[in-house]
CSV table of C-alpha atoms in Angstrom, one decimal:
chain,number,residue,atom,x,y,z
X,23,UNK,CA,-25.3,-49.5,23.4
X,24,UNK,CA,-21.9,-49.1,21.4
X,25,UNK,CA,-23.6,-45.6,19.6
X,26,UNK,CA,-24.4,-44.5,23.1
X,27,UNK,CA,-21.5,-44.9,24.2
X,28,UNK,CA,-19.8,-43.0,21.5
X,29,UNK,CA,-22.7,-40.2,22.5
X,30,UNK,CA,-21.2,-39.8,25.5
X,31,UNK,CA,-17.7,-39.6,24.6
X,32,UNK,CA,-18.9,-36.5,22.2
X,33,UNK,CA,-20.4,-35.1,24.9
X,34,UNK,CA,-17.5,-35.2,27.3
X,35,UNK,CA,-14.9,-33.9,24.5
X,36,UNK,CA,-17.3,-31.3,23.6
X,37,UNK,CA,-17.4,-30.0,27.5
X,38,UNK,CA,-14.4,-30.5,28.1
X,39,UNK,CA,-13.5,-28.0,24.8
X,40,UNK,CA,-15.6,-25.4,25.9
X,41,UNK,CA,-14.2,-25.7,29.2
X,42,UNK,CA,-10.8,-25.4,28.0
X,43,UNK,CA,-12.3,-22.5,26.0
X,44,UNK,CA,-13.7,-20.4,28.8
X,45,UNK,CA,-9.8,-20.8,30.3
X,46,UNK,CA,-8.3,-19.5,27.3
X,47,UNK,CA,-11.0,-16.6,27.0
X,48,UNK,CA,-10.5,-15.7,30.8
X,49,UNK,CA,-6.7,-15.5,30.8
X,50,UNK,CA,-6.8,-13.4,27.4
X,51,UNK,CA,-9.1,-11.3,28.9
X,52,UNK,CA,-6.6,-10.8,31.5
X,53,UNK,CA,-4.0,-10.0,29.3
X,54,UNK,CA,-6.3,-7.3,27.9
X,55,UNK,CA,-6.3,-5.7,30.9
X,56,UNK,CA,-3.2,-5.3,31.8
X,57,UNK,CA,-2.0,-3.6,28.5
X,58,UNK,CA,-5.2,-1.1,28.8
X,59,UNK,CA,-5.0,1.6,27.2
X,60,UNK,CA,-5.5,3.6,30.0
X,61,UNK,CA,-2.3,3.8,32.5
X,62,UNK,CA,-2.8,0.7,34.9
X,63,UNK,CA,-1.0,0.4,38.4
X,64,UNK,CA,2.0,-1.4,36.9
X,65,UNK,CA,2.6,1.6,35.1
X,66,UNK,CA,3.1,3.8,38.0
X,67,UNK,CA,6.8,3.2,38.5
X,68,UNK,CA,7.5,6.3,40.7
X,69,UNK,CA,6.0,8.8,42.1
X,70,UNK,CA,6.5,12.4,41.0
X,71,UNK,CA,5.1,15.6,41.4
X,72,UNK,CA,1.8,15.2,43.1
X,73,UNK,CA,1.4,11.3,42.9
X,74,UNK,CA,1.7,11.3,39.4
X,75,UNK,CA,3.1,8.4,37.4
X,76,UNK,CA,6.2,8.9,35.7
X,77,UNK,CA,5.2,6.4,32.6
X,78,UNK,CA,2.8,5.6,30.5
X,79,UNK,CA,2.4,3.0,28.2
X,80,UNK,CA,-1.2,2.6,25.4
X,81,UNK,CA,-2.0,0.6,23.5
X,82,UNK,CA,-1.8,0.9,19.2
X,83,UNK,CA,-2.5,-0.9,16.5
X,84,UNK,CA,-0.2,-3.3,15.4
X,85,UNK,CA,3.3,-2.5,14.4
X,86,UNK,CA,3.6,1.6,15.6
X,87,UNK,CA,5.6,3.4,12.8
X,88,UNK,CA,4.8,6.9,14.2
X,89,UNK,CA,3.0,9.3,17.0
X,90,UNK,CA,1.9,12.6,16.8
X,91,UNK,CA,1.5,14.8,19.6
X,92,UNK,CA,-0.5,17.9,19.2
X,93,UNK,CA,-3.8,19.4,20.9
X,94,UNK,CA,-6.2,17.8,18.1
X,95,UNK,CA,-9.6,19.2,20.0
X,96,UNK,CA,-7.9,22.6,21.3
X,97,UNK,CA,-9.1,21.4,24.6
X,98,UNK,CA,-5.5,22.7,26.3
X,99,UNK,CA,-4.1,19.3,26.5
X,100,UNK,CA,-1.8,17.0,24.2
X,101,UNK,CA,-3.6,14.5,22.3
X,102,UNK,CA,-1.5,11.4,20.7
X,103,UNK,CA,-2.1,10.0,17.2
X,104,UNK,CA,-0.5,6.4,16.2
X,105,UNK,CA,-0.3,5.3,13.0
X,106,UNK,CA,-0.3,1.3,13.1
X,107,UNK,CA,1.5,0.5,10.2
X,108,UNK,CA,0.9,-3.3,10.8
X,109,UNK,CA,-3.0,-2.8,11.2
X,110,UNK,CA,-3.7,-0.4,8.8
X,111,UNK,CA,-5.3,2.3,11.3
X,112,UNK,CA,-4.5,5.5,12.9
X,113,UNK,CA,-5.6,5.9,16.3
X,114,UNK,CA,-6.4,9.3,18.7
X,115,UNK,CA,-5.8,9.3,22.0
X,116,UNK,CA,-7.2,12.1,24.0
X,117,UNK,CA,-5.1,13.9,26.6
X,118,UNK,CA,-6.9,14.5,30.1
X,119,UNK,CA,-6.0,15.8,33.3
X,120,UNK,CA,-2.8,14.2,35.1
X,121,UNK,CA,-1.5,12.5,32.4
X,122,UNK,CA,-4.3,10.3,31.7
X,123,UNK,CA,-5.5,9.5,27.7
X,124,UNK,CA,-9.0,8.2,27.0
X,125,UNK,CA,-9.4,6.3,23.6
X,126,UNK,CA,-11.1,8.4,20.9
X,127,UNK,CA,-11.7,7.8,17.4
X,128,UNK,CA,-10.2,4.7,15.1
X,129,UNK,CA,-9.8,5.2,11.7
X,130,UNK,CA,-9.5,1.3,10.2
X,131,UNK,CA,-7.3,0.5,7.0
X,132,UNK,CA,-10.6,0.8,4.8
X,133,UNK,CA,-10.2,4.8,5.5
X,134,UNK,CA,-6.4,4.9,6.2
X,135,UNK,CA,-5.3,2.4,3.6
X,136,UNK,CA,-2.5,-0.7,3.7
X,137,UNK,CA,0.7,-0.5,5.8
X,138,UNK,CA,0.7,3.6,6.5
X,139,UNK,CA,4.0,5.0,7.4
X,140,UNK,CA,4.6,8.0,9.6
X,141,UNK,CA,2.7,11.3,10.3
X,142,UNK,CA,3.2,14.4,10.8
X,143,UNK,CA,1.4,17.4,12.3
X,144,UNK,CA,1.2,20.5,10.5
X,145,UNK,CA,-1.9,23.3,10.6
X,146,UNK,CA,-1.8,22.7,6.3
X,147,UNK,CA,-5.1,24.7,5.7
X,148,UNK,CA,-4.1,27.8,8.4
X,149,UNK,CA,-7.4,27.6,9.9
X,150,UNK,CA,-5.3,27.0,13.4
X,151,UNK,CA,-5.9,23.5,14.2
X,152,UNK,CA,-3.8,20.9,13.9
X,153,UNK,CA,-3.8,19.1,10.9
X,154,UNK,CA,-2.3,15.2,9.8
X,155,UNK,CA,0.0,14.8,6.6
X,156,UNK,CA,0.2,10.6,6.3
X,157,UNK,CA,2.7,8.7,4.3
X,158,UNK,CA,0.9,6.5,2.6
X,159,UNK,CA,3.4,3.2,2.0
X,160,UNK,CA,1.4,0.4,0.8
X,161,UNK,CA,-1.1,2.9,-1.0
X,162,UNK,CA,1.9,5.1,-2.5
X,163,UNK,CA,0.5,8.5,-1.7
X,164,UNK,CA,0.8,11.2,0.5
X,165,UNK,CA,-2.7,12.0,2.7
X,166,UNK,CA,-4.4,14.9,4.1
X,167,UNK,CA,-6.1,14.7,7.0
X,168,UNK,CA,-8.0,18.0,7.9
X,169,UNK,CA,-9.0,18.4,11.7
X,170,UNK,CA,-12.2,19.3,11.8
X,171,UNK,CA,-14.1,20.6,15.4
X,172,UNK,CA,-16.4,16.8,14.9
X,173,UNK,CA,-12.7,15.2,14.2
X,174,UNK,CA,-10.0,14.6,11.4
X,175,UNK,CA,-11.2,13.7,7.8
X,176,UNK,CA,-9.2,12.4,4.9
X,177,UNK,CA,-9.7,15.4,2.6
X,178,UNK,CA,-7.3,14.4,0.2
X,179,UNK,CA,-5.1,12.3,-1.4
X,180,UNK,CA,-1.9,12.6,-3.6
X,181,UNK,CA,-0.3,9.8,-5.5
X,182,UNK,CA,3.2,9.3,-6.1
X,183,UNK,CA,5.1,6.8,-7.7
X,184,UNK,CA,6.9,5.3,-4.8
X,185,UNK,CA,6.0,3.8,-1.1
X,186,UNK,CA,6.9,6.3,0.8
X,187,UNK,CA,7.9,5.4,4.8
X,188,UNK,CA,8.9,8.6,6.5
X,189,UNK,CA,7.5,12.3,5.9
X,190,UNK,CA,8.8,15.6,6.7
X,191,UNK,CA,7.0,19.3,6.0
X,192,UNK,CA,8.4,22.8,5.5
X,193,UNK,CA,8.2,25.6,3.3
X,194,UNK,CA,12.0,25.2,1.8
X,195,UNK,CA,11.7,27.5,-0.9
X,196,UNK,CA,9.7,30.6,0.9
X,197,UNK,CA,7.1,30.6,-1.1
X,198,UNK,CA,4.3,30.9,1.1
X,199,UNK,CA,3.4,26.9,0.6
X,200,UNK,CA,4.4,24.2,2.3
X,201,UNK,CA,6.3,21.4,0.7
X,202,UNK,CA,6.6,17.6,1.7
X,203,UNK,CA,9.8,15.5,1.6
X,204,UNK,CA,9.6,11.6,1.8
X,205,UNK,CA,11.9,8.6,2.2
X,206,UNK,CA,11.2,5.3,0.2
X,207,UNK,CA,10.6,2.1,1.6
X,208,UNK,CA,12.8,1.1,-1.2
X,209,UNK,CA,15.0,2.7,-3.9
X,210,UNK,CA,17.8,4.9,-4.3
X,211,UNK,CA,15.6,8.1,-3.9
X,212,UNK,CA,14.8,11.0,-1.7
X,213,UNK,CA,11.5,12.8,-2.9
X,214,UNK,CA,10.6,16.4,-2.5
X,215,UNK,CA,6.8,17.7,-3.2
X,216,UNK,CA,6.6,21.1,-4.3
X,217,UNK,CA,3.4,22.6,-2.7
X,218,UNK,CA,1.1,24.4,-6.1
X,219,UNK,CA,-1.2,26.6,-5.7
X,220,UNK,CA,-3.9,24.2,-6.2
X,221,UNK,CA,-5.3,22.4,-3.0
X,222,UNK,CA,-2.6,19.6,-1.9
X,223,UNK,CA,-1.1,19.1,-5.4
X,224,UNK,CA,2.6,19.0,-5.8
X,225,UNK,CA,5.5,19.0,-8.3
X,226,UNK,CA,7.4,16.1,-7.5
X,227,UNK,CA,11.6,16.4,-7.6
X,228,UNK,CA,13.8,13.5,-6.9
X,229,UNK,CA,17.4,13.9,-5.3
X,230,UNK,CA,20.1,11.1,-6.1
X,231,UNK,CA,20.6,8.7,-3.2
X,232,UNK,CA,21.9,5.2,-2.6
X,233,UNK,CA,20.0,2.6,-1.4
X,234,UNK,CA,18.0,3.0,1.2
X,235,UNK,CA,17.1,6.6,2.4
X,236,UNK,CA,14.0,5.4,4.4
X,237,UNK,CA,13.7,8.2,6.9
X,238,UNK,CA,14.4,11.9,6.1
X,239,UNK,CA,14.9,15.0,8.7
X,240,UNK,CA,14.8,18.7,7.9
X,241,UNK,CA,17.5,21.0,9.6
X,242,UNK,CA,19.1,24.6,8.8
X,243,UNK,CA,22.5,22.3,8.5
X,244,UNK,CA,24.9,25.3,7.9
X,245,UNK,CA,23.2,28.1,9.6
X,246,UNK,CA,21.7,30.0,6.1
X,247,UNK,CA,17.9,30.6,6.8
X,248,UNK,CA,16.8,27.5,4.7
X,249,UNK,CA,15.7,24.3,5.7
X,250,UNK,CA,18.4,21.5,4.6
X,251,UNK,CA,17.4,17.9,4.1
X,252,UNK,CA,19.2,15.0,5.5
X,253,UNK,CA,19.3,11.0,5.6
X,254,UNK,CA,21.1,8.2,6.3
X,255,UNK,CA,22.0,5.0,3.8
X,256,UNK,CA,21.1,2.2,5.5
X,257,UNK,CA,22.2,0.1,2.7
X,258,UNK,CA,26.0,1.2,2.4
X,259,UNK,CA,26.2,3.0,5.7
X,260,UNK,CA,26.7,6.5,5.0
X,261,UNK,CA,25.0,9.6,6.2
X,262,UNK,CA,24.4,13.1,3.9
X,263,UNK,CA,23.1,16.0,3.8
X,264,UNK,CA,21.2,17.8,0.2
X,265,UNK,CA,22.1,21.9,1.2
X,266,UNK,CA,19.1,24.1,0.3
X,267,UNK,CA,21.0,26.6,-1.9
X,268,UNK,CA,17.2,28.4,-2.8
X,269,UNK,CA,15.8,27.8,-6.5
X,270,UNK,CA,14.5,24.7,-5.6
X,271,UNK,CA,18.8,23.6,-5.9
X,272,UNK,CA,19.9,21.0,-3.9
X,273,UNK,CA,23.8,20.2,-3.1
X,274,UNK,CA,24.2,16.7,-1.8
X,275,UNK,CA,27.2,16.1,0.9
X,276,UNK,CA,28.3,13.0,2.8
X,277,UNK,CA,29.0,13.6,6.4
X,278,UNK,CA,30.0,10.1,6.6
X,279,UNK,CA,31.5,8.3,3.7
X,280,UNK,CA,30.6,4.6,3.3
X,281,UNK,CA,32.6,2.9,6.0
X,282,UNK,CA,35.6,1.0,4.4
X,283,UNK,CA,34.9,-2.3,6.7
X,284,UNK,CA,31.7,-3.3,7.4
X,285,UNK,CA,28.4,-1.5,7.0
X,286,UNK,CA,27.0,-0.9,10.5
X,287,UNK,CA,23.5,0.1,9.6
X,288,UNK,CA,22.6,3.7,10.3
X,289,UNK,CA,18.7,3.9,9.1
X,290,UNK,CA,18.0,7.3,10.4
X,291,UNK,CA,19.1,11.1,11.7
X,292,UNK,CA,18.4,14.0,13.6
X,293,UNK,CA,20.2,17.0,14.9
X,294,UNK,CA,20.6,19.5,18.0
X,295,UNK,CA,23.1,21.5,19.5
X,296,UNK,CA,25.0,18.8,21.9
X,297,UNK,CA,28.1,20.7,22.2
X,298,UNK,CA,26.9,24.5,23.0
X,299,UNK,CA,28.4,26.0,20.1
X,300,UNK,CA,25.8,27.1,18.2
X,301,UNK,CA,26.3,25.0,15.9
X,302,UNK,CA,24.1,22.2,15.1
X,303,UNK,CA,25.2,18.6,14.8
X,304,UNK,CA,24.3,15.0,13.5
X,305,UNK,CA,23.3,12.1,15.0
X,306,UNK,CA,22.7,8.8,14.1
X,307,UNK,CA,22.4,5.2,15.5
X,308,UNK,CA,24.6,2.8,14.6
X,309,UNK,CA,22.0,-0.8,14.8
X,310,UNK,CA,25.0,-3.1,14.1
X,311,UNK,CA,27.4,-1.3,15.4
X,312,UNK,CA,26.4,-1.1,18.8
X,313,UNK,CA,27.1,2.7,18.8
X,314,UNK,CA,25.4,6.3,18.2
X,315,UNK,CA,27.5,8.4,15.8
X,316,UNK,CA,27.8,12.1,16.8
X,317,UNK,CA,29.2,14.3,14.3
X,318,UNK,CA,30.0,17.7,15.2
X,319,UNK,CA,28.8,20.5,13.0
X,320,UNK,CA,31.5,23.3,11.5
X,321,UNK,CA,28.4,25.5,10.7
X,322,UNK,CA,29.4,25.6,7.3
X,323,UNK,CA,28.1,22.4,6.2
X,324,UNK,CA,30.9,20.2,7.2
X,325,UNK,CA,32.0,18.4,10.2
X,326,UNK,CA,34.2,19.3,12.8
X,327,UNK,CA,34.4,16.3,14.7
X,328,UNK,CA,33.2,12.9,15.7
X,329,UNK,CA,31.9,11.0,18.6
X,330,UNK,CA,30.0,7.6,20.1
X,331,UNK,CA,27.6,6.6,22.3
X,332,UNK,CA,28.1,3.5,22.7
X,333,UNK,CA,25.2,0.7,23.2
X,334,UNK,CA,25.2,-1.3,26.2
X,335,UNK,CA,23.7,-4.2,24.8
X,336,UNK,CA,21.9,-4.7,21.5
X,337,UNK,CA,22.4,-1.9,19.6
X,338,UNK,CA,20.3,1.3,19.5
X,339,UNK,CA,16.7,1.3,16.7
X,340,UNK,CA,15.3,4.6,17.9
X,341,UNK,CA,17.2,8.4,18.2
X,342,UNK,CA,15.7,11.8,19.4
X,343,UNK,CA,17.7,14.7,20.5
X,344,UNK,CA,17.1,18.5,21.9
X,345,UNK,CA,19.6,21.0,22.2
X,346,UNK,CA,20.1,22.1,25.5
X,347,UNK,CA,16.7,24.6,27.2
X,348,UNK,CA,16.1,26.5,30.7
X,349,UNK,CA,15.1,22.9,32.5
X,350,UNK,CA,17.6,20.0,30.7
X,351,UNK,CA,21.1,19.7,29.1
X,352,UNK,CA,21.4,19.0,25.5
X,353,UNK,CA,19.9,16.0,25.4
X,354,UNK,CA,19.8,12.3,23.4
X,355,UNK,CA,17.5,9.7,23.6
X,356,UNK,CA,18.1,6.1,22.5
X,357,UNK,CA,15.8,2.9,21.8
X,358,UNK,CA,17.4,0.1,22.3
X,359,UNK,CA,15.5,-3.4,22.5
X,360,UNK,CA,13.6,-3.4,25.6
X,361,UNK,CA,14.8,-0.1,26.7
X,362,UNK,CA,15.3,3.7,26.1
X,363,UNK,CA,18.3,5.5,27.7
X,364,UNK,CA,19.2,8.9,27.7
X,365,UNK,CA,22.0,10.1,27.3
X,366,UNK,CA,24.2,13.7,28.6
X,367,UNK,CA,27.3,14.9,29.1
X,368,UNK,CA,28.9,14.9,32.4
X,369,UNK,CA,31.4,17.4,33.1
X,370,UNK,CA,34.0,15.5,32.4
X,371,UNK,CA,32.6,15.6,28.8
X,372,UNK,CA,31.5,12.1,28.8
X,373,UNK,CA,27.7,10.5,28.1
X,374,UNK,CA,26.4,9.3,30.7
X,375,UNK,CA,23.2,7.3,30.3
X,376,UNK,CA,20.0,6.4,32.3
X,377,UNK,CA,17.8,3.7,31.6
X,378,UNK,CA,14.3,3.7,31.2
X,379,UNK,CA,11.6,1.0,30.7
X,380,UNK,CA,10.8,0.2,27.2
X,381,UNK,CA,9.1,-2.7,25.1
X,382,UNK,CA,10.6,-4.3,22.4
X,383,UNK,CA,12.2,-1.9,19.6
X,384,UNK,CA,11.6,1.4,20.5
X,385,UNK,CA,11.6,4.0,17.6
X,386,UNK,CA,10.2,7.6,16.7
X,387,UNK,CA,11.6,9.1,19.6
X,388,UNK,CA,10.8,12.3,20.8
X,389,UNK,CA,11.2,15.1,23.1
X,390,UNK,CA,7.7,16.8,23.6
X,391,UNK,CA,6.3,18.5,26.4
X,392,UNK,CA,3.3,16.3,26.8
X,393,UNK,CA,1.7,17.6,30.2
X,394,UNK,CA,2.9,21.2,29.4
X,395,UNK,CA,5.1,21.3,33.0
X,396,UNK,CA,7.7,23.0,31.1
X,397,UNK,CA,10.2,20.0,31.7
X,398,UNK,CA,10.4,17.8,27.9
X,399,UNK,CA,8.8,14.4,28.0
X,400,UNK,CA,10.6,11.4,26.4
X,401,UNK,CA,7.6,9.8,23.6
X,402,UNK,CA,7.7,6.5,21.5
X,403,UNK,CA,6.1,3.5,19.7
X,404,UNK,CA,7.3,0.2,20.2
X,405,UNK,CA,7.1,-0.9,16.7
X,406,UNK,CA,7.6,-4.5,17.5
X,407,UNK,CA,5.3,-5.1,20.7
X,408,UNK,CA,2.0,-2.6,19.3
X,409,UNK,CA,1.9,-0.2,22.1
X,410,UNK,CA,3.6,3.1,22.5
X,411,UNK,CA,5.1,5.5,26.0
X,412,UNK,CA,5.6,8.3,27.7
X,413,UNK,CA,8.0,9.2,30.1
X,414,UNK,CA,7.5,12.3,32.0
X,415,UNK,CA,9.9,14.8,32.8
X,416,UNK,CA,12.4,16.1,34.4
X,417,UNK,CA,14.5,13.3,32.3
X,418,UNK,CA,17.7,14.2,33.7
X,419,UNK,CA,19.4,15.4,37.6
């Protein structure tokens, strides 16, 4: 009697797990569901244009370092590709009609390789599609993906002796090739690829920096014809500039010294026309100083001037700015946790900002005409939440 009794006290725990199991399976199922990858009801925040929802949010593989947007099937609209940096994978994301995406191919970390970093879009073989140029971090090399009509392919690989994190692609010395610049996960090094005649094989030159130059951005700093390089030092805090004096001659500048007080973390840069001049300027957030730093181009290579955006809470992870067009002002967008602003001037030449919706730290902004409804789109990843969004223009009255 005793062993039957223990019988059915087995039996009861075991129902009573699976019962418990079904719960758990039902209410993840849930939560499935309402971060779809396709845009659900909570998404539609506002209505705009003809019922159209204003954001978008998809989901990516874990930790989003970087999205693409270009038309990868030629079809007319924008497609998205997400490099999950966390996962391993890089995902395509098909643009449809009304600002809808439908999942399309996954390329798993067997194919893509551990921890990827960013990507970037560039038509490498001329052939006029759209091709992928992948920083390979945790693999340390630099990928090429051709877009083919059946798809992208990994066509090739180059290795270098570094983990890179962030990628840029020009041809900076004219020659008809295009060459690849790339920020280090670690070190005191920025990395330019010379493109060789040979298919996607390089000459690799390093430029001095100090510790750490993860994310580089390509600019015509002072106006010359060529394509500068610039970076910020997260380690020390400054920001700089290597001018593109041709001959494959770089000279490095700081446009912002190492502070004397405190480091307050500037990890990356970009640059537009903010001020109308011509000119284009620097800007950089500030993630422990609670600020973006604006620094005014001379045109010459220097700065004119200084300003700050300042951060309403947190401190900003993500920048993107656009000089001003025919539908916006000059334009900066900001990732802060849980939120994106962006930011103009008013004019009594202040920034005002307006919030948007965001997950938790925002980063790789951009502004991209996604639908193609001539107003610029405001695209991210949230890096630390494994989903990425859109919002749709016009960004600001």
């Amino acid at each position: 009697m005793e062993n039957l009794g223990r019988v059915e006290v087995q039996k009861w725990y075991w129902k009573v797990c699976i019962f418990c199991l079904g719960i758990i399976l039902t209410l993840s199922g849930c939560a499935r569901i309402e971060t779809s990858s396709s845009p659900g009801s909570d998404l539609r925040t506002c209505k705009q244009g003809k019922g159209l929802t204003s954001h978008v949010r998809l989901d990516t593989g874990r930790v989003p370092y970087s999205v693409t947007a270009a038309d990868f099937d030629c079809d007319g609209y924008t497609d998205l590709a997400v490099i999950g940096h966390g996962a391993g994978d890089l995902r395509i994301y098909r643009g449809r009609e009304d600002r809808v995406f439908e999942p399309g191919p996954m390329y798993p970390e067997t194919e893509v390789g551990y921890h990827p970093g960013m990507a970037r879009s560039v038509d490498w073989n001329c052939d006029g599609r759209p091709d992928l140029i992948v920083a390979g971090e945790g693999t340390k090399e630099v990928q090429y993906w051709e877009n083919k009509p059946g798809g992208l392919e990994k066509k090739a690989e180059f290795k270098v002796p570094f983990g890179p994190v962030s990628i840029a692609v020009s041809d900076l010395d004219n020659d008809g090739r295009l060459d690849v610049v790339l920020g280090p996960y670690s070190g005191d090094k920025v990395y330019v690829l010379w493109g060789l005649e040979e298919p996607f094989r390089f000459k690799i030159q390093q430029l001095q920096a100090a510790p750490t130059p993860m994310y580089v951005h390509m600019a015509d700093w002072d106006g010359d014809g060529r394509q500068d390089i610039l970076w910020a030092e997260w380690d020390i805090g400054s920001i700089c500039v290597a001018m593109n004096r041709g001959d494959r001659i770089f000279e490095k500048r700081y446009l912002r010294l190492k502070p004397k007080k405190r480091n307050d973390a500037p990890r990356t840069v970009v640059t537009a026309d903010l001020d109308g001049d011509g000119n284009l300027d620097a800007i950089a957030p500030l993630e422990t100083g609670k600020a973006a730093l604006l620094l005014y181009g001379d045109g010459k290579g220097g700065v004119a001037g200084t300003d700050m955006i300042p951060a309403p809470v947190w401190g900003y992870s993500g920048i993107a700015a656009v000089s001003a067009g025919e539908n916006h002002p000059a334009m900066v967008g900001l990732g802060e946790e849980g939120r994106n602003y962006v930011a103009a001037l008013s004019g009594e030449g202040k920034w005002n900002l307006k919030q948007l919706t965001a997950g938790s730290l925002p980063r790789n902004l951009q502004f991209v005409d996604i639908d193609r409804d001539g107003y610029l789109d405001l695209l991210f990843v949230n890096s630390a939440g494994s989903t990425m969004g859109i919002h749709y223009g016009p960004l600001y009255d």
